[in-house]
Amino acid sequence: MKGFILMFLGIVHLHEAFGVSHSMKYFSTASSEVSNFPEFLVVGMVDGVQMVHYDSNSKRAVPKQDWMIKQPGVLCETETENLFNLERTFKATVDILKQHFNQSGGVHILQYIYGCSLDNESEQKEGFGHLGYNGENFLEYDMKTLTWKSLKQQADFMQDKWNSDTSRLVFWKIYLTQTCIECLKKQVVNGKRTLMRTVPPSVSLLQKTPSSLVTCHATGFYPSGVMVSWQKDGQEQHKDVEHGETLPNDDGTFQKSTRLRVTSEEWKNNKYRCVVQVTGIKEDFIKVLTESEIQTNRGDPAPNIVPISGGVVALLLVVVVVVLVVVVGVVIWKKKSKKGSVPASTNDTDSAYSGEGLLKT
């Protein structure tokens, strides 16, 4: 299951490509009849680093970074009381959706992914919000029209209700264009020692058998912005190259793999090399494809690569891991054409988690 946990970061960094942008994202999940798992979870992240966690078991908003623990009030929008209210509205919304679709027992999951990003150089601001139910894309916030857009016919009733709620629309306009951006700036300033650090990667060339694809695996780097490419005789290769997602390690760093389909005869007659570039680090990290550089897991465990499978969606919730709320939302989002999970809405323009007004379904 750890593979699924790591899988989510491919989407967590949608707005953090190779560049100098920062993002803040909140992942909220409400579920019914999922054993050994909280009925409600929220995970807040800045630049892919978890900053806060709340669940229905503890009923506490817990800061996860030193800069938040040492500086009270930096949680911005994650006060325990507000998240408790949000928990109640989430659970109520699940019941409303179950009733609307004539669903009774079984596992049902409501998810929000929402947040914002800011490019330091261009000062371009972006906001985003997604709502998903039972692994299906439901609603998406349209920053151009400042309204909610239905992503499937079954969600039209929610689109109509949400867009007819003036206070909800006012909240999202203010939150995504102002509140979220200001909170993001605050987090980046206070957490700059963590968020602005750079850590170089460890690069390995891996191959299971002589006929397998050759994997260039970069791990242990920070920040998450990375390019892992294959070159042949100095020219970047695109054909027969498979790029993996950028995934998290347990220590807060990241990993990424890119695989090359090439015969041993071909790479012995040509110069193939893997080039790794990490945001904020000027040096390129290069591994030349030679027989002595290739590591194999025949008879021994491979280096720290987590296998990724693609078929499970909602039932990932059975894994009791703090970041799982992010995983579940993103795995579903990823699997269903970047579909999603969702943002929370509210009537209170002063707090992103003003629970009573968030989900007037």
Tab-separated table of N, CA, C and O in Angstrom, residues 87-198:
chain	number	residue	atom	x	y	z
A	87	GLU	N	-16.112	19.181	9.754
A	87	GLU	CA	-16.359	17.743	9.884
A	87	GLU	C	-17.849	17.444	9.868
A	87	GLU	O	-18.323	16.536	9.175
A	88	ARG	N	-18.608	18.227	10.624
A	88	ARG	CA	-20.054	17.998	10.688
A	88	ARG	C	-20.720	18.222	9.330
A	88	ARG	O	-21.589	17.453	8.911
A	89	THR	N	-20.311	19.284	8.636
A	89	THR	CA	-20.936	19.564	7.345
A	89	THR	C	-20.557	18.517	6.304
A	89	THR	O	-21.354	18.161	5.442
A	90	PHE	N	-19.330	18.018	6.376
A	90	PHE	CA	-18.903	16.970	5.448
A	90	PHE	C	-19.757	15.720	5.623
A	90	PHE	O	-20.234	15.128	4.657
A	91	LYS	N	-19.921	15.313	6.888
A	91	LYS	CA	-20.699	14.105	7.154
A	91	LYS	C	-22.139	14.281	6.691
A	91	LYS	O	-22.748	13.362	6.121
A	92	ALA	N	-22.689	15.462	6.917
A	92	ALA	CA	-24.061	15.730	6.488
A	92	ALA	C	-24.178	15.676	4.967
A	92	ALA	O	-25.169	15.169	4.421
A	93	THR	N	-23.158	16.165	4.285
A	93	THR	CA	-23.189	16.164	2.823
A	93	THR	C	-23.116	14.746	2.265
A	93	THR	O	-23.770	14.433	1.265
A	94	VAL	N	-22.331	13.896	2.890
A	94	VAL	CA	-22.285	12.492	2.471
A	94	VAL	C	-23.673	11.885	2.572
A	94	VAL	O	-24.146	11.181	1.658
A	95	ASP	N	-24.377	12.158	3.680
A	95	ASP	CA	-25.730	11.624	3.854
A	95	ASP	C	-26.668	12.159	2.782
A	95	ASP	O	-27.514	11.430	2.249
A	96	ILE	N	-26.534	13.453	2.443
A	96	ILE	CA	-27.391	14.051	1.416
A	96	ILE	C	-27.147	13.403	0.058
A	96	ILE	O	-28.082	13.092	-0.693
A	97	LEU	N	-25.876	13.182	-0.268
A	97	LEU	CA	-25.541	12.563	-1.558
A	97	LEU	C	-26.032	11.124	-1.619
A	97	LEU	O	-26.544	10.674	-2.648
A	98	LYS	N	-25.875	10.406	-0.523
A	98	LYS	CA	-26.369	9.020	-0.485
A	98	LYS	C	-27.874	8.986	-0.703
A	98	LYS	O	-28.400	8.144	-1.434
A	99	GLN	N	-28.559	9.922	-0.081
A	99	GLN	CA	-30.009	9.985	-0.230
A	99	GLN	C	-30.396	10.369	-1.653
A	99	GLN	O	-31.317	9.788	-2.240
A	100	HIS	N	-29.676	11.330	-2.225
A	100	HIS	CA	-29.988	11.783	-3.582
A	100	HIS	C	-29.823	10.658	-4.598
A	100	HIS	O	-30.607	10.550	-5.548
A	101	PHE	N	-28.820	9.809	-4.390
A	101	PHE	CA	-28.554	8.724	-5.337
A	101	PHE	C	-29.134	7.389	-4.883
A	101	PHE	O	-28.771	6.345	-5.417
A	102	ASN	N	-30.009	7.446	-3.889
A	102	ASN	CA	-30.660	6.232	-3.384
A	102	ASN	C	-29.639	5.165	-2.982
A	102	ASN	O	-29.777	3.982	-3.294
A	103	GLN	N	-28.618	5.595	-2.287
A	103	GLN	CA	-27.590	4.681	-1.812
A	103	GLN	C	-27.814	4.414	-0.329
A	103	GLN	O	-28.119	5.325	0.424
A	104	SER	N	-27.621	3.185	0.063
A	104	SER	CA	-27.813	2.853	1.475
A	104	SER	C	-26.476	2.555	2.121
A	104	SER	O	-25.692	3.450	2.410
A	105	GLY	N	-26.186	1.268	2.358
A	105	GLY	CA	-24.939	0.906	3.018
A	105	GLY	C	-23.753	0.903	2.065
A	105	GLY	O	-23.841	1.311	0.907
A	106	GLY	N	-22.624	0.446	2.586
A	106	GLY	CA	-21.415	0.370	1.777
A	106	GLY	C	-20.516	1.574	1.963
A	106	GLY	O	-20.855	2.536	2.645
A	107	VAL	N	-19.363	1.506	1.325
A	107	VAL	CA	-18.372	2.570	1.440
A	107	VAL	C	-18.739	3.735	0.523
A	107	VAL	O	-19.007	3.542	-0.665
A	108	HIS	N	-18.741	4.933	1.079
A	108	HIS	CA	-18.985	6.145	0.299
A	108	HIS	C	-17.984	7.209	0.741
A	108	HIS	O	-17.723	7.366	1.938
A	109	ILE	N	-17.460	7.949	-0.216
A	109	ILE	CA	-16.377	8.887	0.082
A	109	ILE	C	-16.620	10.225	-0.614
A	109	ILE	O	-16.870	10.286	-1.813
A	110	LEU	N	-16.529	11.293	0.168
A	110	LEU	CA	-16.609	12.656	-0.350
A	110	LEU	C	-15.250	13.299	-0.162
A	110	LEU	O	-14.663	13.212	0.909
A	111	GLN	N	-14.753	13.968	-1.202
A	111	GLN	CA	-13.413	14.534	-1.126
A	111	GLN	C	-13.353	15.948	-1.697
A	111	GLN	O	-14.037	16.275	-2.662
A	112	TYR	N	-12.523	16.747	-1.062
A	112	TYR	CA	-12.212	18.083	-1.546
A	112	TYR	C	-10.701	18.199	-1.743
A	112	TYR	O	-9.929	17.754	-0.893
A	113	ILE	N	-10.296	18.832	-2.823
A	113	ILE	CA	-8.920	19.309	-2.961
A	113	ILE	C	-9.040	20.772	-3.371
A	113	ILE	O	-9.733	21.100	-4.334
A	114	TYR	N	-8.398	21.635	-2.624
A	114	TYR	CA	-8.471	23.049	-2.992
A	114	TYR	C	-7.230	23.771	-2.494
A	114	TYR	O	-6.510	23.275	-1.625
A	115	GLY	N	-6.949	24.910	-3.068
A	115	GLY	CA	-5.782	25.666	-2.643
A	115	GLY	C	-5.380	26.701	-3.671
A	115	GLY	O	-6.178	27.126	-4.506
A	116	CYS	N	-4.110	27.079	-3.621
A	116	CYS	CA	-3.634	28.140	-4.505
A	116	CYS	C	-2.132	27.992	-4.736
A	116	CYS	O	-1.454	27.249	-4.016
A	117	SER	N	-1.638	28.697	-5.718
A	117	SER	CA	-0.206	28.701	-6.011
A	117	SER	C	0.221	30.110	-6.400
A	117	SER	O	-0.592	30.924	-6.855
A	118	LEU	N	1.507	30.377	-6.201
A	118	LEU	CA	2.056	31.700	-6.487
A	118	LEU	C	3.432	31.549	-7.085
A	118	LEU	O	4.282	30.842	-6.530
A	119	ASP	N	3.668	32.181	-8.228
A	119	ASP	CA	4.975	32.175	-8.865
A	119	ASP	C	5.753	33.398	-8.388
A	119	ASP	O	5.313	34.533	-8.563
A	120	ASN	N	6.896	33.167	-7.791
A	120	ASN	CA	7.678	34.265	-7.222
A	120	ASN	C	8.200	35.234	-8.273
A	120	ASN	O	8.348	36.429	-8.016
A	121	GLU	N	8.509	34.732	-9.453
A	121	GLU	CA	9.097	35.577	-10.485
A	121	GLU	C	8.033	36.386	-11.224
A	121	GLU	O	8.145	37.597	-11.376
A	122	SER	N	7.012	35.708	-11.702
A	122	SER	CA	5.975	36.387	-12.486
A	122	SER	C	4.862	36.951	-11.613
A	122	SER	O	4.049	37.743	-12.088
A	123	GLU	N	4.821	36.533	-10.336
A	123	GLU	CA	3.765	36.904	-9.399
A	123	GLU	C	2.397	36.440	-9.882
A	123	GLU	O	1.354	36.958	-9.462
A	124	GLN	N	2.384	35.449	-10.756
A	124	GLN	CA	1.121	34.891	-11.218
A	124	GLN	C	0.470	34.082	-10.102
A	124	GLN	O	1.114	33.279	-9.436
A	125	LYS	N	-0.822	34.296	-9.894
A	125	LYS	CA	-1.565	33.616	-8.846
A	125	LYS	C	-2.585	32.676	-9.466
A	125	LYS	O	-3.208	33.005	-10.475
A	126	GLU	N	-2.754	31.529	-8.864
A	126	GLU	CA	-3.743	30.570	-9.339
A	126	GLU	C	-4.499	29.994	-8.152
A	126	GLU	O	-3.935	29.806	-7.075
A	127	GLY	N	-5.784	29.721	-8.364
A	127	GLY	CA	-6.574	29.036	-7.359
A	127	GLY	C	-7.231	27.830	-7.988
A	127	GLY	O	-7.448	27.791	-9.202
A	128	PHE	N	-7.557	26.837	-7.187
A	128	PHE	CA	-8.171	25.637	-7.741
A	128	PHE	C	-9.031	24.973	-6.680
A	128	PHE	O	-8.757	25.060	-5.480
A	129	GLY	N	-10.096	24.327	-7.126
A	129	GLY	CA	-10.975	23.608	-6.220
A	129	GLY	C	-11.645	22.460	-6.948
A	129	GLY	O	-12.090	22.620	-8.087
A	130	HIS	N	-11.694	21.303	-6.311
A	130	HIS	CA	-12.288	20.111	-6.924
A	130	HIS	C	-13.100	19.350	-5.882
A	130	HIS	O	-12.688	19.232	-4.732
A	131	LEU	N	-14.225	18.838	-6.299
A	131	LEU	CA	-15.059	18.004	-5.449
A	131	LEU	C	-15.243	16.650	-6.114
A	131	LEU	O	-15.572	16.579	-7.309
A	132	GLY	N	-15.021	15.587	-5.360
A	132	GLY	CA	-15.214	14.241	-5.878
A	132	GLY	C	-16.059	13.419	-4.936
A	132	GLY	O	-16.034	13.616	-3.712
A	133	TYR	N	-16.840	12.508	-5.505
A	133	TYR	CA	-17.677	11.624	-4.691
A	133	TYR	C	-17.571	10.211	-5.233
A	133	TYR	O	-17.807	9.959	-6.414
A	134	ASN	N	-17.175	9.302	-4.360
A	134	ASN	CA	-17.034	7.888	-4.720
A	134	ASN	C	-16.161	7.682	-5.956
A	134	ASN	O	-16.463	6.890	-6.842
A	135	GLY	N	-15.075	8.428	-6.013
A	135	GLY	CA	-14.135	8.236	-7.109
A	135	GLY	C	-14.552	8.882	-8.413
A	135	GLY	O	-13.912	8.673	-9.440
A	136	GLU	N	-15.619	9.666	-8.379
A	136	GLU	CA	-16.091	10.328	-9.592
A	136	GLU	C	-15.871	11.830	-9.462
A	136	GLU	O	-16.106	12.427	-8.418
A	137	ASN	N	-15.442	12.444	-10.550
A	137	ASN	CA	-15.283	13.889	-10.607
A	137	ASN	C	-16.655	14.533	-10.559
A	137	ASN	O	-17.535	14.186	-11.349
A	138	PHE	N	-16.858	15.485	-9.647
A	138	PHE	CA	-18.173	16.088	-9.511
A	138	PHE	C	-18.171	17.560	-9.916
A	138	PHE	O	-18.807	17.944	-10.882
A	139	LEU	N	-17.492	18.370	-9.141
A	139	LEU	CA	-17.484	19.804	-9.396
A	139	LEU	C	-16.062	20.329	-9.462
A	139	LEU	O	-15.154	19.795	-8.841
A	140	GLU	N	-15.904	21.410	-10.232
A	140	GLU	CA	-14.616	22.074	-10.345
A	140	GLU	C	-14.854	23.582	-10.322
A	140	GLU	O	-15.793	24.075	-10.951
A	141	TYR	N	-13.990	24.278	-9.600
A	141	TYR	CA	-14.142	25.728	-9.543
A	141	TYR	C	-13.479	26.366	-10.753
A	141	TYR	O	-12.317	26.095	-11.053
A	142	ASP	N	-14.215	27.200	-11.448
A	142	ASP	CA	-13.723	27.868	-12.653
A	142	ASP	C	-13.270	29.275	-12.285
A	142	ASP	O	-14.084	30.145	-11.963
A	143	MET	N	-11.944	29.498	-12.300
A	143	MET	CA	-11.409	30.790	-11.897
A	143	MET	C	-11.766	31.907	-12.880
A	143	MET	O	-11.730	33.084	-12.527
A	144	LYS	N	-12.103	31.554	-14.117
A	144	LYS	CA	-12.461	32.581	-15.095
A	144	LYS	C	-13.848	33.146	-14.835
A	144	LYS	O	-14.077	34.354	-14.942
A	145	THR	N	-14.787	32.285	-14.515
A	145	THR	CA	-16.161	32.724	-14.280
A	145	THR	C	-16.476	32.872	-12.798
A	145	THR	O	-17.526	33.401	-12.436
A	146	LEU	N	-15.565	32.395	-11.930
A	146	LEU	CA	-15.749	32.437	-10.477
A	146	LEU	C	-17.016	31.710	-10.060
A	146	LEU	O	-17.768	32.138	-9.178
A	147	THR	N	-17.267	30.584	-10.720
A	147	THR	CA	-18.419	29.743	-10.399
A	147	THR	C	-17.990	28.281	-10.387
A	147	THR	O	-16.904	27.922	-10.848
A	148	TRP	N	-18.888	27.447	-9.848
A	148	TRP	CA	-18.644	26.005	-9.834
A	148	TRP	C	-19.188	25.381	-11.111
A	148	TRP	O	-20.271	25.730	-11.576
A	149	LYS	N	-18.422	24.445	-11.662
A	149	LYS	CA	-18.794	23.806	-12.931
A	149	LYS	C	-18.986	22.314	-12.718
A	149	LYS	O	-18.104	21.631	-12.170
A	150	SER	N	-20.110	21.811	-13.161
A	150	SER	CA	-20.387	20.386	-13.058
A	150	SER	C	-19.515	19.621	-14.050
A	150	SER	O	-19.360	20.024	-15.205
A	151	LEU	N	-18.959	18.503	-13.610
A	151	LEU	CA	-18.101	17.702	-14.470
A	151	LEU	C	-18.778	16.407	-14.903
A	151	LEU	O	-18.182	15.607	-15.603
A	152	LYS	N	-19.998	16.222	-14.483
A	152	LYS	CA	-20.806	15.101	-14.967
A	152	LYS	C	-22.266	15.439	-14.694
A	152	LYS	O	-22.584	16.240	-13.799
A	153	GLN	N	-23.151	14.825	-15.457
A	153	GLN	CA	-24.562	15.181	-15.383
A	153	GLN	C	-25.128	14.985	-13.984
A	153	GLN	O	-25.952	15.779	-13.507
A	154	GLN	N	-24.690	13.942	-13.298
A	154	GLN	CA	-25.219	13.650	-11.970
A	154	GLN	C	-24.915	14.746	-10.964
A	154	GLN	O	-25.523	14.817	-9.898
A	155	ALA	N	-23.950	15.612	-11.283
A	155	ALA	CA	-23.570	16.675	-10.354
A	155	ALA	C	-24.254	17.996	-10.670
A	155	ALA	O	-24.009	18.999	-9.990
A	156	ASP	N	-25.111	18.009	-11.682
A	156	ASP	CA	-25.755	19.268	-12.079
A	156	ASP	C	-26.561	19.878	-10.947
A	156	ASP	O	-26.608	21.108	-10.784
A	157	PHE	N	-27.196	19.037	-10.129
A	157	PHE	CA	-28.031	19.575	-9.060
A	157	PHE	C	-27.186	20.329	-8.032
A	157	PHE	O	-27.626	21.344	-7.476
A	158	MET	N	-25.953	19.850	-7.788
A	158	MET	CA	-25.069	20.539	-6.852
A	158	MET	C	-24.535	21.825	-7.469
A	158	MET	O	-24.412	22.848	-6.798
A	159	GLN	N	-24.230	21.772	-8.751
A	159	GLN	CA	-23.759	22.977	-9.435
A	159	GLN	C	-24.797	24.085	-9.334
A	159	GLN	O	-24.475	25.236	-9.000
A	160	ASP	N	-26.040	23.749	-9.608
A	160	ASP	CA	-27.098	24.753	-9.580
A	160	ASP	C	-27.283	25.336	-8.186
A	160	ASP	O	-27.432	26.548	-8.016
A	161	LYS	N	-27.257	24.467	-7.173
A	161	LYS	CA	-27.442	24.947	-5.801
A	161	LYS	C	-26.266	25.806	-5.352
A	161	LYS	O	-26.452	26.855	-4.732
A	162	TRP	N	-25.068	25.356	-5.637
A	162	TRP	CA	-23.888	26.098	-5.185
A	162	TRP	C	-23.772	27.446	-5.885
A	162	TRP	O	-23.379	28.430	-5.286
A	163	ASN	N	-24.094	27.479	-7.179
A	163	ASN	CA	-23.968	28.739	-7.920
A	163	ASN	C	-25.115	29.705	-7.642
A	163	ASN	O	-25.010	30.894	-7.954
A	164	SER	N	-26.194	29.207	-7.077
A	164	SER	CA	-27.290	30.104	-6.700
A	164	SER	C	-27.093	30.653	-5.288
A	164	SER	O	-27.849	31.517	-4.840
A	165	ASP	N	-26.068	30.152	-4.614
A	165	ASP	CA	-25.750	30.601	-3.258
A	165	ASP	C	-24.720	31.722	-3.359
A	165	ASP	O	-23.520	31.490	-3.481
A	166	THR	N	-25.192	32.956	-3.305
A	166	THR	CA	-24.315	34.111	-3.486
A	166	THR	C	-23.198	34.154	-2.460
A	166	THR	O	-22.045	34.462	-2.787
A	167	SER	N	-23.535	33.867	-1.207
A	167	SER	CA	-22.513	33.928	-0.158
A	167	SER	C	-21.403	32.919	-0.397
A	167	SER	O	-20.232	33.175	-0.113
A	168	ARG	N	-21.746	31.758	-0.944
A	168	ARG	CA	-20.734	30.739	-1.257
A	168	ARG	C	-19.789	31.241	-2.349
A	168	ARG	O	-18.566	31.092	-2.259
A	169	LEU	N	-20.365	31.844	-3.372
A	169	LEU	CA	-19.547	32.345	-4.474
A	169	LEU	C	-18.634	33.483	-4.020
A	169	LEU	O	-17.479	33.581	-4.437
A	170	VAL	N	-19.163	34.348	-3.157
A	170	VAL	CA	-18.350	35.441	-2.628
A	170	VAL	C	-17.183	34.888	-1.829
A	170	VAL	O	-16.041	35.350	-1.946
A	171	PHE	N	-17.472	33.865	-1.001
A	171	PHE	CA	-16.401	33.268	-0.208
A	171	PHE	C	-15.291	32.740	-1.100
A	171	PHE	O	-14.119	33.028	-0.880
A	172	TRP	N	-15.644	31.945	-2.118
A	172	TRP	CA	-14.607	31.319	-2.933
A	172	TRP	C	-13.806	32.333	-3.733
A	172	TRP	O	-12.612	32.174	-3.935
A	173	LYS	N	-14.465	33.367	-4.173
A	173	LYS	CA	-13.735	34.413	-4.886
A	173	LYS	C	-12.684	35.045	-3.972
A	173	LYS	O	-11.512	35.195	-4.353
A	174	ILE	N	-13.088	35.403	-2.761
A	174	ILE	CA	-12.156	36.027	-1.827
A	174	ILE	C	-11.085	35.039	-1.365
A	174	ILE	O	-9.898	35.375	-1.300
A	175	TYR	N	-11.517	33.833	-1.073
A	175	TYR	CA	-10.553	32.858	-0.547
A	175	TYR	C	-9.461	32.530	-1.569
A	175	TYR	O	-8.268	32.575	-1.265
A	176	LEU	N	-9.842	32.187	-2.778
A	176	LEU	CA	-8.866	31.722	-3.763
A	176	LEU	C	-8.021	32.846	-4.351
A	176	LEU	O	-6.906	32.610	-4.811
A	177	THR	N	-8.529	34.063	-4.350
A	177	THR	CA	-7.757	35.171	-4.926
A	177	THR	C	-7.003	35.987	-3.881
A	177	THR	O	-6.039	36.673	-4.216
A	178	GLN	N	-7.414	35.902	-2.617
A	178	GLN	CA	-6.780	36.727	-1.586
A	178	GLN	C	-6.342	35.925	-0.362
A	178	GLN	O	-5.146	35.827	-0.067
A	179	THR	N	-7.302	35.337	0.357
A	179	THR	CA	-7.004	34.684	1.633
A	179	THR	C	-5.960	33.597	1.500
A	179	THR	O	-4.981	33.543	2.264
A	180	CYS	N	-6.150	32.720	0.542
A	180	CYS	CA	-5.228	31.592	0.361
A	180	CYS	C	-3.832	32.087	-0.001
A	180	CYS	O	-2.821	31.584	0.511
A	181	ILE	N	-3.756	33.073	-0.878
A	181	ILE	CA	-2.459	33.595	-1.305
A	181	ILE	C	-1.715	34.226	-0.129
A	181	ILE	O	-0.510	34.007	0.060
A	182	GLU	N	-2.428	35.006	0.688
A	182	GLU	CA	-1.789	35.637	1.838
A	182	GLU	C	-1.315	34.601	2.850
A	182	GLU	O	-0.234	34.731	3.442
A	183	CYS	N	-2.115	33.571	3.045
A	183	CYS	CA	-1.715	32.508	3.964
A	183	CYS	C	-0.500	31.768	3.418
A	183	CYS	O	0.420	31.425	4.168
A	184	LEU	N	-0.480	31.520	2.117
A	184	LEU	CA	0.662	30.851	1.487
A	184	LEU	C	1.930	31.664	1.680
A	184	LEU	O	2.991	31.122	2.038
A	185	LYS	N	1.844	32.968	1.436
A	185	LYS	CA	3.016	33.826	1.620
A	185	LYS	C	3.532	33.744	3.063
A	185	LYS	O	4.740	33.669	3.306
A	186	LYS	N	2.615	33.728	3.995
A	186	LYS	CA	2.971	33.666	5.409
A	186	LYS	C	3.693	32.362	5.728
A	186	LYS	O	4.703	32.341	6.434
A	187	GLN	N	3.182	31.270	5.180
A	187	GLN	CA	3.800	29.972	5.436
A	187	GLN	C	5.199	29.896	4.819
A	187	GLN	O	6.128	29.355	5.426
A	188	VAL	N	5.348	30.428	3.624
A	188	VAL	CA	6.649	30.377	2.956
A	188	VAL	C	7.687	31.187	3.718
A	188	VAL	O	8.839	30.767	3.879
A	189	VAL	N	7.283	32.354	4.222
A	189	VAL	CA	8.214	33.192	4.993
A	189	VAL	C	8.604	32.502	6.301
A	189	VAL	O	9.782	32.390	6.644
A	190	ASN	N	7.607	32.026	7.037
A	190	ASN	CA	7.886	31.421	8.338
A	190	ASN	C	8.600	30.076	8.212
A	190	ASN	O	9.369	29.686	9.089
A	191	GLY	N	8.332	29.375	7.126
A	191	GLY	CA	8.941	28.054	6.970
A	191	GLY	C	10.058	28.008	5.959
A	191	GLY	O	10.386	26.939	5.437
A	192	LYS	N	10.671	29.157	5.683
A	192	LYS	CA	11.650	29.216	4.591
A	192	LYS	C	12.851	28.303	4.812
A	192	LYS	O	13.438	27.788	3.857
A	193	ARG	N	13.251	28.080	6.082
A	193	ARG	CA	14.406	27.213	6.330
A	193	ARG	C	14.126	25.789	5.890
A	193	ARG	O	15.033	25.063	5.481
A	194	THR	N	12.869	25.392	5.957
A	194	THR	CA	12.484	24.062	5.485
A	194	THR	C	12.119	24.082	4.019
A	194	THR	O	12.599	23.270	3.225
A	195	LEU	N	11.274	25.036	3.638
A	195	LEU	CA	10.720	25.051	2.290
A	195	LEU	C	11.710	25.532	1.234
A	195	LEU	O	11.570	25.181	0.061
A	196	MET	N	12.685	26.350	1.626
A	196	MET	CA	13.617	26.906	0.657
A	196	MET	C	14.962	26.191	0.644
A	196	MET	O	15.888	26.619	-0.039
A	197	ARG	N	15.072	25.100	1.382
A	197	ARG	CA	16.341	24.376	1.400
A	197	ARG	C	16.524	23.600	0.105
A	197	ARG	O	15.560	23.377	-0.641
A	198	THR	N	17.745	23.202	-0.182
A	198	THR	CA	18.021	22.337	-1.329
A	198	THR	C	18.833	21.138	-0.854
A	198	THR	O	19.743	21.277	-0.036
